Coordinates of C-alpha atoms and ligand atoms in Angstrom, one line a residue:
M166 CA 117.7 83.2 78.0
Q167 CA 117.3 79.4 77.0
D168 CA 120.8 78.8 78.2
N169 CA 120.0 80.4 81.7
K170 CA 116.8 78.2 81.8
K171 CA 118.7 74.9 81.1
A172 CA 121.3 75.8 83.4
L173 CA 119.0 76.8 86.2
K174 CA 117.0 73.6 85.9
K175 CA 120.2 71.4 85.7
Q176 CA 121.3 73.1 88.9
M177 CA 118.3 72.5 90.8
S178 CA 117.8 68.9 89.8
Q179 CA 121.5 68.3 90.8
N180 CA 120.9 69.6 94.2
N181 CA 117.6 67.6 94.3
L182 CA 115.4 70.8 94.4
H183 CA 112.1 71.5 93.2
F184 CA 110.4 74.8 92.4
N185 CA 108.2 75.5 95.4
K186 CA 105.0 77.0 94.0
A187 CA 103.6 77.7 97.4
L188 CA 106.6 80.0 98.0
G189 CA 106.2 81.8 94.8
Q190 CA 109.3 80.3 93.3
N191 CA 109.4 81.8 89.9
F192 CA 113.2 82.3 89.0
L193 CA 114.1 85.3 86.7
T194 CA 116.4 84.0 83.9
D195 CA 116.1 86.9 81.4
D196 CA 119.6 88.8 81.5
N197 CA 117.9 91.9 80.0
I198 CA 115.4 92.2 82.8
L199 CA 117.8 91.4 85.4
D200 CA 120.2 94.0 84.0
G201 CA 117.3 96.4 84.1
I202 CA 116.6 95.9 87.6
I203 CA 120.1 96.6 88.5
G204 CA 120.1 99.7 86.4
A205 CA 117.0 100.9 88.1
A206 CA 118.6 100.4 91.5
E207 CA 121.5 102.6 90.6
L208 CA 124.2 100.8 92.4
D209 CA 127.7 101.9 93.3
K210 CA 130.1 100.8 96.0
M211 CA 128.4 103.2 98.7
V212 CA 125.0 101.4 98.2
N213 CA 123.6 98.7 100.7
V214 CA 121.0 96.4 99.4
L215 CA 118.3 94.3 101.1
E216 CA 117.1 91.5 98.7
I217 CA 114.0 89.7 99.7
G218 CA 113.8 86.0 98.3
P219 CA 117.2 85.6 96.7
G220 CA 116.0 82.1 95.3
A221 CA 118.9 80.7 93.3
G222 CA 120.8 83.8 93.2
A223 CA 120.6 85.1 89.7
L224 CA 119.7 88.7 91.1
T225 CA 122.0 88.5 94.4
T226 CA 125.0 87.9 92.2
R227 CA 124.5 91.0 90.2
L228 CA 123.7 92.9 93.2
A229 CA 126.8 91.7 95.0
H230 CA 129.0 92.8 91.9
G231 CA 127.7 96.5 92.2
A232 CA 126.7 97.1 95.7
K233 CA 128.5 97.7 99.0
K234 CA 126.9 95.1 100.8
V235 CA 124.1 92.8 100.2
V236 CA 121.7 91.2 102.7
A237 CA 119.4 88.3 101.1
V238 CA 116.4 87.1 103.3
E239 CA 115.3 83.7 102.1
I240 CA 112.6 81.6 103.7
D241 CA 113.1 78.2 101.9
T242 CA 115.8 76.4 104.0
S243 CA 116.4 73.8 101.3
L244 CA 117.7 76.4 99.0
I245 CA 120.2 77.9 101.4
P246 CA 123.3 75.5 100.8
M247 CA 123.0 75.9 97.0
L248 CA 122.8 79.6 97.4
S249 CA 125.8 79.8 99.7
D250 CA 127.7 77.8 97.2
T251 CA 127.0 80.2 94.4
L252 CA 127.4 83.2 96.5
S253 CA 130.8 82.0 98.3
R254 CA 133.0 84.0 96.0
F255 CA 131.5 87.2 97.4
D256 CA 132.6 88.6 100.9
N257 CA 129.8 91.3 100.8
V258 CA 126.9 89.2 100.8
K259 CA 125.0 87.6 103.9
I260 CA 122.2 85.1 103.5
I261 CA 119.4 85.3 106.4
N262 CA 117.5 82.1 106.3
N263 CA 113.9 83.7 107.7
D264 CA 110.6 84.8 106.7
I265 CA 110.7 88.6 105.7
L266 CA 107.6 89.1 107.3
K267 CA 108.9 88.0 110.8
I268 CA 111.9 90.3 110.6
D269 CA 112.4 93.4 112.6
L270 CA 113.7 95.7 110.0
K271 CA 115.1 98.4 112.0
K272 CA 117.2 95.9 113.9
L273 CA 118.5 94.4 110.6
V274 CA 119.5 97.7 109.2
E275 CA 121.3 98.6 112.3
D276 CA 122.8 95.5 112.8
E277 CA 123.9 94.6 109.2
F278 CA 124.4 98.1 107.6
N279 CA 125.2 100.3 110.7
G280 CA 122.1 102.3 110.1
E281 CA 123.3 103.6 106.8
P282 CA 120.7 104.0 103.9
V283 CA 119.6 100.9 102.1
R284 CA 117.8 100.1 99.0
V285 CA 115.3 97.2 98.5
V286 CA 115.8 95.1 95.5
A287 CA 113.5 91.9 94.8
N288 CA 111.6 89.8 92.6
L289 CA 108.9 89.4 95.3
P290 CA 107.1 86.4 95.8
Y291 CA 103.6 87.1 94.5
Y292 CA 101.5 85.3 97.1
I293 CA 102.4 88.0 99.9
T294 CA 103.4 91.1 97.8
T295 CA 101.1 93.4 99.4
P296 CA 102.0 92.6 103.1
I297 CA 105.8 92.8 102.3
I298 CA 105.3 96.2 100.5
M299 CA 103.2 97.5 103.5
K300 CA 105.7 96.3 106.0
L301 CA 108.7 97.9 104.1
L302 CA 106.7 101.3 103.9
E303 CA 105.2 101.3 107.6
E304 CA 108.5 100.1 109.2
N305 CA 110.9 101.9 106.9
P306 CA 114.0 102.0 108.7
G307 CA 115.6 104.3 106.4
F308 CA 115.0 102.9 102.8
E309 CA 115.9 105.1 99.8
S310 CA 114.1 103.4 97.2
I311 CA 112.3 99.9 96.8
I312 CA 112.7 98.3 93.3
V313 CA 110.4 95.3 93.0
M314 CA 109.0 92.8 90.5
V315 CA 105.4 92.3 91.1
Q316 CA 102.4 91.2 89.2
K317 CA 101.6 93.4 86.4
E318 CA 98.1 93.9 87.8
V319 CA 99.6 95.0 91.2
A320 CA 102.0 97.3 89.6
D321 CA 99.1 99.0 87.9
R322 CA 97.4 99.6 91.3
L323 CA 100.7 100.5 93.1
S324 CA 101.6 103.2 90.4
A325 CA 98.1 104.5 89.6
A326 CA 97.3 108.1 90.4
P327 CA 94.6 108.2 93.2
G328 CA 91.3 108.9 91.4
G329 CA 91.7 106.5 88.5
K330 CA 90.1 103.2 87.7
N331 CA 93.0 101.1 88.7
C332 CA 93.4 102.7 92.3
G333 CA 92.9 100.8 95.4
A334 CA 93.5 101.4 99.2
I335 CA 97.2 100.6 98.6
T336 CA 97.4 103.2 95.8
Y337 CA 97.1 105.8 98.5
S338 CA 99.7 104.2 101.1
V339 CA 102.2 104.0 98.3
N340 CA 101.1 107.7 97.2
Y341 CA 101.6 108.7 100.8
Y342 CA 105.2 107.3 101.5
C343 CA 106.8 107.3 98.0
E344 CA 106.7 108.3 94.3
A345 CA 106.2 105.4 92.1
S346 CA 107.4 104.8 88.5
R347 CA 107.3 101.7 86.2
V348 CA 110.6 100.2 85.2
V349 CA 109.7 97.4 82.8
D350 CA 106.8 94.9 81.8
V351 CA 107.9 91.5 81.9
P352 CA 106.5 88.4 80.0
P353 CA 105.9 85.1 81.7
E354 CA 108.6 83.6 79.5
A355 CA 111.3 85.4 81.4
F356 CA 110.9 83.1 84.3
V357 CA 111.4 79.4 85.3
P358 CA 108.8 78.1 85.7
A359 CA 106.7 80.6 84.0
P360 CA 104.0 82.2 85.9
K361 CA 100.2 82.6 84.5
V362 CA 100.5 86.2 84.3
W363 CA 102.7 89.2 83.2
S364 CA 104.7 91.0 85.7
S365 CA 106.3 94.5 86.1
V366 CA 109.1 96.1 87.9
I367 CA 108.4 99.2 89.9
K368 CA 110.5 101.7 91.6
L369 CA 109.2 103.5 94.6
V370 CA 111.4 106.3 95.8
L371 CA 110.8 107.1 99.4
R372 CA 109.6 110.7 100.0
N373 CA 111.5 112.9 102.6
S374 CA 108.2 114.1 104.0
A375 CA 104.5 113.3 103.5
P376 CA 102.6 114.8 101.0
V377 CA 99.6 115.7 103.4
D378 CA 99.7 116.9 106.7
C379 CA 97.0 115.1 108.6
K380 CA 96.1 114.9 112.2
D381 CA 96.6 111.0 112.6
K382 CA 98.2 108.8 109.8
N383 CA 96.7 105.5 111.1
H384 CA 93.2 107.1 111.3
L385 CA 93.9 108.2 107.7
F386 CA 94.7 104.9 106.4
E387 CA 91.9 103.4 108.4
L388 CA 89.5 105.6 106.5
I389 CA 90.7 104.9 103.2
K390 CA 90.7 101.0 103.9
A391 CA 87.1 101.5 105.0
A392 CA 86.3 103.5 101.8
F393 CA 87.5 100.5 99.6
L394 CA 85.8 97.9 101.4
M395 CA 82.8 97.7 99.0
R396 CA 83.9 98.4 95.7
R397 CA 80.7 99.9 94.0
K398 CA 79.5 101.3 97.1
T399 CA 79.6 105.1 97.7
F400 CA 82.0 106.5 100.4
I401 CA 79.3 107.2 102.8
N402 CA 78.0 103.8 102.7
C403 CA 81.1 102.2 103.0
V404 CA 82.5 104.3 105.8
S405 CA 79.3 104.4 107.6
N406 CA 79.1 100.4 107.7
S407 CA 82.9 100.4 108.7
K408 CA 83.8 99.1 112.3
T409 CA 87.1 100.9 112.6
I410 CA 85.7 104.4 111.5
N411 CA 83.2 105.7 114.2
C412 CA 81.0 108.1 111.9
D413 CA 77.4 108.0 110.9
K414 CA 75.8 108.7 107.7
E415 CA 74.6 112.1 108.6
T416 CA 77.9 113.4 110.0
L417 CA 79.6 112.0 106.8
R418 CA 77.2 114.0 104.8
E419 CA 77.9 117.2 106.6
I420 CA 81.8 116.8 106.5
L421 CA 81.6 116.1 102.8
N422 CA 79.1 119.2 102.1
K423 CA 81.6 121.4 104.1
L424 CA 84.3 120.2 101.7
N425 CA 82.3 120.6 98.6
I426 CA 82.6 117.0 97.7
S427 CA 79.6 115.2 96.2
E428 CA 77.6 112.9 98.6
T429 CA 77.3 110.4 96.0
V430 CA 81.3 110.1 95.8
R431 CA 83.0 106.8 95.6
G432 CA 86.3 106.2 97.5
E433 CA 88.5 105.9 94.4
A434 CA 87.5 109.2 93.1
L435 CA 89.1 111.0 96.2
S436 CA 92.6 112.4 96.4
L437 CA 94.7 111.8 99.2
V438 CA 94.4 115.5 100.3
Q439 CA 90.4 115.1 100.6
F440 CA 90.7 111.8 102.5
S441 CA 93.2 113.3 104.9
Q442 CA 90.7 116.6 105.3
I443 CA 87.8 114.2 105.8
S444 CA 89.9 112.1 108.3
D445 CA 90.7 115.3 110.5
E446 CA 87.1 116.4 110.2
I447 CA 85.9 113.0 111.6
L448 CA 88.6 113.1 114.5
M449 CA 87.5 116.7 115.4
R450 CA 83.9 115.8 115.5
N451 CA 84.9 112.4 117.9
L452 CA 86.8 114.7 120.4
Ligands
SAM1376 N1 115.4 86.3 93.6 C1 115.1 85.2 92.6 C2 114.9 85.5 91.0 O1 114.6 86.6 90.8 O2 114.9 84.5 90.3 C3 113.8 84.4 93.2 C4 112.6 85.1 93.2 S1 111.0 84.1 93.5 C5 109.8 85.2 92.6 C6 110.7 84.6 95.3 C7 111.6 84.2 96.4 O3 111.3 84.5 97.6 C8 111.7 82.5 96.3 O4 113.1 82.2 96.5 C9 111.0 82.3 97.7 O5 111.6 80.9 98.2 C10 111.2 83.5 98.4 N2 110.4 83.6 99.6 C11 108.9 83.3 99.4 N3 108.3 83.9 100.6 C12 109.3 84.5 101.5 C13 109.4 85.0 102.6 N4 108.1 85.2 103.4 N5 110.5 85.7 103.2 C14 111.8 85.6 102.4 N6 111.7 85.0 101.2 C15 110.3 84.3 100.6

């Protein structure tokens, strides 16, 4: 690992490059963790990969060895010449210099992978982890799985069971779209520069069908978001104050009673099925 760190620092300085903190540039230098990510991706020459933030290309190189085709989206223009040079020996890698949040994923998958299934593999920039994961899930143009390094605290939330102390609104979204599992926890020393926090690699396997059958998915997610707006308040207090969910306290009480749920319940104690039932009841009453 020390050799990798030295080599990376040397490579960056030879190219007059600096680690850009604002872009979440903590590059992974631990071979075991890099191999663990590749193992979790279960690559073979039939598998296509979208990588977000290739950085100096440590993960990209391994992906190129194992996968059919790799498309790597990197926002930092200054890294592109060095990255292109590192990856020049592979004819199955394409680098796209762009912001992943601005990319039309459906178009990218059609243009670059002929609409074939794709796995996302990435050591994510931590300052935009949630928007990236939500984009991948909501736009999903046929992803089979998403294997990502995130802050450990975020991994706890993403892979929590709804109803537990670690869960938040995103727990339910992840649970709706996929099955989450933890691959490995990663100490700060595995990166250059070392971040202040521990990280974790998680694997999200996309479901073939949704686990609940709700009337309106968008309304369900708005309801969940509203329920988590104020952490220590009851579900009724949060939702009745929400601007997006049109439902007063009395109606919410009625609905919870009908569904045999306590009036003092907090959002994090509700299951996805219960959220879905409440969402349907609100929609029925708003007809
Ligand atoms: N994959 C490399 C590794 O594992 O060593 C680098 C990972 S580093 C944590 C995150 C990378 O994402 C950086 O290269 C950063 O420039 C890039 N990045 C940051 N924001 C991005 C965005 N909006 N779109 C695409 N790439 C981004």
